[in-house]
Coordinates of C-alpha atoms in Angstrom, one line a residue:
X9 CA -36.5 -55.3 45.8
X10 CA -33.9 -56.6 43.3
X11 CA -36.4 -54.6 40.7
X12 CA -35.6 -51.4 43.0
X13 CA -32.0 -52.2 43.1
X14 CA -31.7 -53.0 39.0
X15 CA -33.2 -49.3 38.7
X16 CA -30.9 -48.0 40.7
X17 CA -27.7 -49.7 38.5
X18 CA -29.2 -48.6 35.1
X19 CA -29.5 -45.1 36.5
X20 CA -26.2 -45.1 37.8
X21 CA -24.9 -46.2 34.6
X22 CA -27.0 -44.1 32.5
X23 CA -25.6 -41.2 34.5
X24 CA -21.8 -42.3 34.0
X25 CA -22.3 -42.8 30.3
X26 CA -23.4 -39.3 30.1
X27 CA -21.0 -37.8 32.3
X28 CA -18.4 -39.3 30.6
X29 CA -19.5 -38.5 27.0
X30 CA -19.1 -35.2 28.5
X31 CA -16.2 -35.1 29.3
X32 CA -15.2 -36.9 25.8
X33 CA -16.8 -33.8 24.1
X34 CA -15.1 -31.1 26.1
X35 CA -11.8 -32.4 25.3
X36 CA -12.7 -32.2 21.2
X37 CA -13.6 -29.0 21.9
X38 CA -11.8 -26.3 20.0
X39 CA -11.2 -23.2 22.7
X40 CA -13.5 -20.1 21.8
X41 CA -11.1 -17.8 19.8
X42 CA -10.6 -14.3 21.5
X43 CA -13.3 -12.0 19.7
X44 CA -12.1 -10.4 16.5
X45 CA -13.2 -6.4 16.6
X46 CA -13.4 -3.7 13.2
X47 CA -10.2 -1.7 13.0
X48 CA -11.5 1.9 12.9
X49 CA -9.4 3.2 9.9
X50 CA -9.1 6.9 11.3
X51 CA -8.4 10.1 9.0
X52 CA -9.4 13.6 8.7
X53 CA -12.6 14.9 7.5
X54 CA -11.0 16.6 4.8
X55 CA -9.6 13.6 3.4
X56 CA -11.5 12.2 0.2
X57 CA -14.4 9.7 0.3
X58 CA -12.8 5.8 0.9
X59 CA -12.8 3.9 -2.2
X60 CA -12.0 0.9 -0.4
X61 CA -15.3 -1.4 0.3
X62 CA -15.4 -2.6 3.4
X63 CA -18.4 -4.7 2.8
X64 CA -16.6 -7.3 0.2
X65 CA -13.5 -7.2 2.6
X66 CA -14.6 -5.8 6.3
X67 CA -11.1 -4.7 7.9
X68 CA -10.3 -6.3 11.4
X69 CA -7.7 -6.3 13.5
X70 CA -6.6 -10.0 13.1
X71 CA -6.9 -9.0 9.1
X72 CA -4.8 -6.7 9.5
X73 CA -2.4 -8.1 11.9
X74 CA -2.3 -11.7 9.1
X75 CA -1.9 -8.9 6.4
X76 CA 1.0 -7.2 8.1
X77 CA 2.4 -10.8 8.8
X78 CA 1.8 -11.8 5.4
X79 CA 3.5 -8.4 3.9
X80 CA 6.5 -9.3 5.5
X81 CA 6.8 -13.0 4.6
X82 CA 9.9 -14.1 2.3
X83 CA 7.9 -16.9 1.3
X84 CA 5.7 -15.2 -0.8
X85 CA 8.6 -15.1 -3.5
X86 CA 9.9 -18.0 -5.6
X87 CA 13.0 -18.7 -3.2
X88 CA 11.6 -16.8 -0.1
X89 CA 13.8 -14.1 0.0
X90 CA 11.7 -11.2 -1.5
X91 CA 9.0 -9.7 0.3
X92 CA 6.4 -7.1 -0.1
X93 CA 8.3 -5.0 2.8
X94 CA 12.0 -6.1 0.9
X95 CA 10.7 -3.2 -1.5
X96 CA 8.6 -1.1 0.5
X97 CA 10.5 0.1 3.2
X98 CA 8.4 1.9 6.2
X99 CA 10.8 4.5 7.0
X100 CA 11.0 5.6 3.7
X101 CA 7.2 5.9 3.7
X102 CA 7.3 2.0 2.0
X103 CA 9.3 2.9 -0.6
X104 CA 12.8 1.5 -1.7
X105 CA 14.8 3.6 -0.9
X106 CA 18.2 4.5 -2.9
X107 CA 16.8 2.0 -5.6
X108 CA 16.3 3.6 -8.9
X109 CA 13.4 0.9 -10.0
X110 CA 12.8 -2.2 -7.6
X111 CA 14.8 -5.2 -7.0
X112 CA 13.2 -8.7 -7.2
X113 CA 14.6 -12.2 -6.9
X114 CA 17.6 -13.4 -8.1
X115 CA 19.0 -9.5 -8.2
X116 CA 16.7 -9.6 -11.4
X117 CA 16.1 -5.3 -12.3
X118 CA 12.9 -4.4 -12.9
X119 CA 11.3 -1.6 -14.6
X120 CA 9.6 0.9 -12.5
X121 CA 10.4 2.9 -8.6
X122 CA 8.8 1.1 -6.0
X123 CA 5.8 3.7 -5.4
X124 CA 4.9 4.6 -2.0
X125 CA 2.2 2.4 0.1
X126 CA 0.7 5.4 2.0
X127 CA -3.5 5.7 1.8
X128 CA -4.3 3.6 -0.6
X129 CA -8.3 3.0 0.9
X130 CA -9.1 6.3 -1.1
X131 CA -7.5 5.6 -4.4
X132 CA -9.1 4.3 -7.6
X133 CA -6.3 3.1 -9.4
X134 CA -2.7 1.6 -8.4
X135 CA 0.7 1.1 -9.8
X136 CA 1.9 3.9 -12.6
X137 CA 0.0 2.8 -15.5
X138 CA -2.9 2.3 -13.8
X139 CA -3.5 -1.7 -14.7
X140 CA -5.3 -2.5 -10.9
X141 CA -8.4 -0.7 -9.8
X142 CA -9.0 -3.0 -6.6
X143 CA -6.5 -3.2 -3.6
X144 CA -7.8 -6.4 -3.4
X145 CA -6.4 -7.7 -6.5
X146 CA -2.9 -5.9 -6.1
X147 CA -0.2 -8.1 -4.9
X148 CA -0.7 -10.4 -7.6
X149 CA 1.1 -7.8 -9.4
X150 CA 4.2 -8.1 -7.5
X151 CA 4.0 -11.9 -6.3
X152 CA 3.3 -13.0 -9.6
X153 CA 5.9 -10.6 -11.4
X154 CA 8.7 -12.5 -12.8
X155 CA 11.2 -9.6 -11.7
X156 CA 10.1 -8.9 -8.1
X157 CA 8.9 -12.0 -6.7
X158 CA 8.3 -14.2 -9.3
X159 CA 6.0 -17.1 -7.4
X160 CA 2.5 -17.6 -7.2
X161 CA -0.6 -18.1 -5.7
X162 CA -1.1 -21.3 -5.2
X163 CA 3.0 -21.8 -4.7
X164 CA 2.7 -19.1 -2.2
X165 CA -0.3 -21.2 -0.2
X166 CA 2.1 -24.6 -0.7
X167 CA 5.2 -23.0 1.6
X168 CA 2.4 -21.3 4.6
X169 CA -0.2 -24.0 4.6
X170 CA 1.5 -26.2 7.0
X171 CA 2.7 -23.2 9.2
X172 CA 1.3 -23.4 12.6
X173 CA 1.7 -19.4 13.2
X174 CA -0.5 -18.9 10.2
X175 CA -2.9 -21.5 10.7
X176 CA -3.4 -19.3 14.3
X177 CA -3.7 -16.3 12.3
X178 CA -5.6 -17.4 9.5
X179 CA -8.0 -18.9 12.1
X180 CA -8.3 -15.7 14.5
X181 CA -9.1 -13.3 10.7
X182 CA -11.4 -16.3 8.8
X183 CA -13.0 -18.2 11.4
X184 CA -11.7 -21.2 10.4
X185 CA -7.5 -22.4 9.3
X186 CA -8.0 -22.4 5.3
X187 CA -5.6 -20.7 3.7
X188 CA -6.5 -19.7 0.5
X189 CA -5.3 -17.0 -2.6
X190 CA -8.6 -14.9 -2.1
X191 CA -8.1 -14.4 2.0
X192 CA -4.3 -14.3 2.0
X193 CA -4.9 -11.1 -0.8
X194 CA -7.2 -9.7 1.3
X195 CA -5.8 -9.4 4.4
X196 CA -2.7 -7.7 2.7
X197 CA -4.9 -5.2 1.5
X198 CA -6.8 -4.7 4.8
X199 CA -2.9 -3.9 6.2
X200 CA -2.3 -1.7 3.1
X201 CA -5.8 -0.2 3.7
X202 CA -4.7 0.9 6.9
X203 CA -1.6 2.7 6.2
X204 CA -3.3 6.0 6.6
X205 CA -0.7 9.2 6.6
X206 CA -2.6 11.9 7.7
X207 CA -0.1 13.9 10.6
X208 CA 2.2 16.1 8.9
X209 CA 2.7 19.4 9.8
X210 CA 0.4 20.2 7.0
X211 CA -2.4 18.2 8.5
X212 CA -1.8 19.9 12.0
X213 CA -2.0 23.1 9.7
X214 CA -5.4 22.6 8.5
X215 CA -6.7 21.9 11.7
X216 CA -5.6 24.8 13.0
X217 CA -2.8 23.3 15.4
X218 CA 0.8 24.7 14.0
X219 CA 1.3 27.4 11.8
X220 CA 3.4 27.4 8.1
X221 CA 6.7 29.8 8.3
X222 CA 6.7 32.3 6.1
X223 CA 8.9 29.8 3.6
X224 CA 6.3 27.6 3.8
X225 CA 3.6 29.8 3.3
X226 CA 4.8 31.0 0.3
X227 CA 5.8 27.7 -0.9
X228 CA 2.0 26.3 -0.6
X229 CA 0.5 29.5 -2.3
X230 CA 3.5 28.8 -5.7
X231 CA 2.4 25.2 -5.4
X232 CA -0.9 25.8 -5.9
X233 CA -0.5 28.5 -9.0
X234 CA 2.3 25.6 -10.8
X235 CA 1.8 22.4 -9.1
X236 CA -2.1 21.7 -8.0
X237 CA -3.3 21.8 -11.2
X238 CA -2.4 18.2 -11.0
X239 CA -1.1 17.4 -7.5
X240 CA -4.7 18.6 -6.5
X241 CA -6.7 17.7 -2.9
X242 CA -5.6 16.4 0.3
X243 CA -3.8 13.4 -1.4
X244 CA -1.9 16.0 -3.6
X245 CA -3.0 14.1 -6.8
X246 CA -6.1 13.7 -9.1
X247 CA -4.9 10.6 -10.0
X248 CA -4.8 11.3 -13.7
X249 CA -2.5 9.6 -16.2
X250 CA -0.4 12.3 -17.3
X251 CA 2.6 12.8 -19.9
X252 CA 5.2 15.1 -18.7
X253 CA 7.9 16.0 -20.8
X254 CA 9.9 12.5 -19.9
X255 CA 12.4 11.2 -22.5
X256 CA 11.9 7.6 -23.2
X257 CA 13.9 5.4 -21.2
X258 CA 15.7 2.6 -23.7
X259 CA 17.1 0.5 -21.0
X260 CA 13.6 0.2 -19.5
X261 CA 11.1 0.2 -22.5
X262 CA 8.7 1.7 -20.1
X263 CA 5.9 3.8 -22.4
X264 CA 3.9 4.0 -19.4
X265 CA 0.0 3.8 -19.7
X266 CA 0.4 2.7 -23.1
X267 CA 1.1 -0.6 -22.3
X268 CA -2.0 -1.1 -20.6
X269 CA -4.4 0.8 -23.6
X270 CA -1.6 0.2 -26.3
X271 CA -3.3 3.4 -27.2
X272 CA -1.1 6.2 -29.2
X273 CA -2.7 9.0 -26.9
X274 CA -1.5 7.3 -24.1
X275 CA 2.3 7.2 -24.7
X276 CA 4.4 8.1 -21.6
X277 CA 1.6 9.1 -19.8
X278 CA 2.0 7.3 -15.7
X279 CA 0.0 8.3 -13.2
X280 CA 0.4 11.6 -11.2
X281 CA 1.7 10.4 -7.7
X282 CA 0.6 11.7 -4.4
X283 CA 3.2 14.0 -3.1
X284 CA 2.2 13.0 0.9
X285 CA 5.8 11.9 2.5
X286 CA 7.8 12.9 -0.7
X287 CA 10.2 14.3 1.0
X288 CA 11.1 10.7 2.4
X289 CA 10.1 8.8 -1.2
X290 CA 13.5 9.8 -3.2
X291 CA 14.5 8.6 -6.2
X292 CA 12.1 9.9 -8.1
X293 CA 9.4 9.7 -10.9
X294 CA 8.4 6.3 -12.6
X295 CA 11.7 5.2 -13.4
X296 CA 13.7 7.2 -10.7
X297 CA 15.5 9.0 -12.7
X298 CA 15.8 12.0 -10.4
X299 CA 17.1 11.8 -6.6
X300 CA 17.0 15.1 -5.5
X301 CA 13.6 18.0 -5.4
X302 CA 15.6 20.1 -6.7
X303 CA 16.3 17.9 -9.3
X304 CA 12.7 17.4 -9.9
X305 CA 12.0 21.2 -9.9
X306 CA 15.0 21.9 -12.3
X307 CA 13.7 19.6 -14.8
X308 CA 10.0 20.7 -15.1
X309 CA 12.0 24.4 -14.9
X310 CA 13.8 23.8 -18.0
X311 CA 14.2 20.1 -19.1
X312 CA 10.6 19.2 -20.2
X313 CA 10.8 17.9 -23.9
X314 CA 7.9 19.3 -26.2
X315 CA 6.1 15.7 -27.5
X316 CA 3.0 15.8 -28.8
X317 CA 1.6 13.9 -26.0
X318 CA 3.2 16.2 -23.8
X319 CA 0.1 17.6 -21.1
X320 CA -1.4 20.9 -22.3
X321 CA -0.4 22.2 -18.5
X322 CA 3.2 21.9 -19.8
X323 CA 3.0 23.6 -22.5
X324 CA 1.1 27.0 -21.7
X325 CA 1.5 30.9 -22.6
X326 CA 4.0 29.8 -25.0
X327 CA 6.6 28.4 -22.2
X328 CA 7.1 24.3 -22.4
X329 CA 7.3 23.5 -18.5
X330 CA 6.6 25.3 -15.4
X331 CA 8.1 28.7 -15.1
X332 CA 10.3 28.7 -11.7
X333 CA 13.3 30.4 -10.5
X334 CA 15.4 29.3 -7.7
X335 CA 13.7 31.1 -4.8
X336 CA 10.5 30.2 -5.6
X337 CA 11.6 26.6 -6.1
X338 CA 13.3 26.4 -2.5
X339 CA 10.0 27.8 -0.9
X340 CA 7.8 25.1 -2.9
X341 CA 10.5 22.6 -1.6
X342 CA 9.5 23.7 2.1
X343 CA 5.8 23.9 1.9
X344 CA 6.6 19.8 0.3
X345 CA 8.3 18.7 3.4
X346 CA 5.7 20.0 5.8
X347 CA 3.5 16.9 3.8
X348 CA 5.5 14.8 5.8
X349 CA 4.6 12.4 8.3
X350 CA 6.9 11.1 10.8
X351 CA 4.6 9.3 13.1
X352 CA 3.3 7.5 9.8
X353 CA 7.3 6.1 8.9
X354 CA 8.1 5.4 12.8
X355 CA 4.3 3.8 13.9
X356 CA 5.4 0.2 15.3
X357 CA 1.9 -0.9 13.9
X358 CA 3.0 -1.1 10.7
X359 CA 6.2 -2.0 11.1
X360 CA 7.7 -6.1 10.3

């Protein structure tokens, strides 16, 4: 009998010990973490093939939401003042607006206009000279730039790492709470990835949902005899490094691709830019020199400067520039500013 009972006692222990251990466990437990899901990054089928590889850096929505966190975040700059947004402004299509070239820490000047952050997944190179040909890789331009934000990596990492917000969000994009350089520059480019501009009036043009005025009509057909030879396809750029007639700008040094090649052939040549939201994008050129379209217009009109790396498309039928006059310039003006996208500049997704 007292064999029968001592059974009974073991068991009973046995059975506590488990249940408790248990219960010990389930408190350690970390809570599952609400499923993370692909963003669909949606634009039209006439848009060009995406350049952004979504195999190295699959876009989520908890990347994208740490990305759009992260793009706002002061601390990203030497004395956390200067963020990625500070200079790319979302109603001005994420540009800085007013601001000849951008503005970093410290009021330090620097020597280039803030370009536009508007579909970026189907570029293949960035910034005017062309230096960065990954998204992933291009806020270490900025963050590391002594005139914009003038910080680092690893800095960077030192002011967030303890943040309990980010060690949420970093855990809800990664998996885990590491913060490191590689996943804090790829989230901000799976946020830049998915500022895709793609409803303007032009768009709802080509799919056959508004109709162009008359103005703008006739502006789209000038544009493309004098202006798509370079602002070509649905981005309104072929992405070519082009020299256009620019003086050179002392107070800036700025030779453009040059300094990336330090090749002759390449002096003053910067990037075409896309001309999606440029009615929102003002100043403009590289060095925002000009703060008007008409401005713009006037100057390939009859301001170009003959150079002898000036672009053969400048310099045809025995004319230097692009032969305008005033009416055709104001309808080229109107067909432009149906390429804009208010829904894009007012989308609370993207906004701080």
């Amino acid at each position: 009998m007292f064999t029968m009972i001592n059974f009974f006692i073991k068991t009973i222990l046995v059975l506590l010990v488990l249940v408790l251990s248990f219960i010990s466990c389930s408190d350690e437990v970390i809570q599952p973490l609400e499923k993370d899901e692909a963003y669909n990054l949606q634009f039209p089928s006439y848009f060009p093939k995406m350049t952004f590889d979504t195999s190295i850096n699959p876009v989520t929505k908890n990347g994208v939401e740490l990305g759009r966190k992260l793009f706002y975040e002061g601390r990203l700059s030497r004395n956390n003042t200067i963020s990625c947004g500070f200079c790319h402004i979302q109603e001005n299509a994420f540009t800085h607006h007013g601001h000849t070239v951008s503005h970093g820490v410290d009021d330090r000047i620097g020597i280039r206009n803030a370009p536009p952050i508007q579909n970026m997944a189907f570029l293949k190179r960035y910034m005017w000279d062309g230096v960065i040909h990954n998204l992933n890789e291009q806020p270490i331009s900025p963050i590391t730039d002594v005139n914009e934000m003038d910080s680092s990596i690893p800095e960077a990492i030192s002011k967030i790492k303890d943040d309990q917000k980010y060690k949420k969000l970093f855990r809800e994009a990664y998996g885990d709470e590491t913060i490191t350089g590689e996943r804090i520059l790829k989230a901000l480019s799976q946020f830049m990835a998915s500022l895709i501009s793609a409803d303007s009036k032009y768009d709802r043009f080509r799919l056959g949902k508004e109709q162009l005025t008359s103005t703008e009509a006739q502006g789209m057909a000038l544009f493309g005899q004098k202006c798509a030879s370079c602002h070509s396809g649905e981005l309104f750029t072929d992405e070519s490094f082009r020299n256009t007639g620019l003086y050179y700008n002392t107070e800036f040094k700025d030779a453009g691709r040059y300094r990336v090649t330090l090749n002759q052939v390449d002096w003053m040549k910067f990037r075409v830019p896309s001309l999606r939201n440029v009615e929102y994008t003002a100043p403009y050129m590289h060095d925002g020199r000009f703060y008007t379209l008409e401005a713009v217009l006037n100057f390939y009109s009859d301001q170009v400067e003959d150079n002898a790396n000036l672009d053969p498309q400048l310099k045809q039928n025995g004319h230097i520039g692009i032969a305008m006059n005033s009416q055709e310039k104001q309808s080229i003006i109107a067909f432009l500013k149906t390429l804009s996208d208010k829904s894009f500049i007012s989308n609370p997704k993207f906004a701080e």
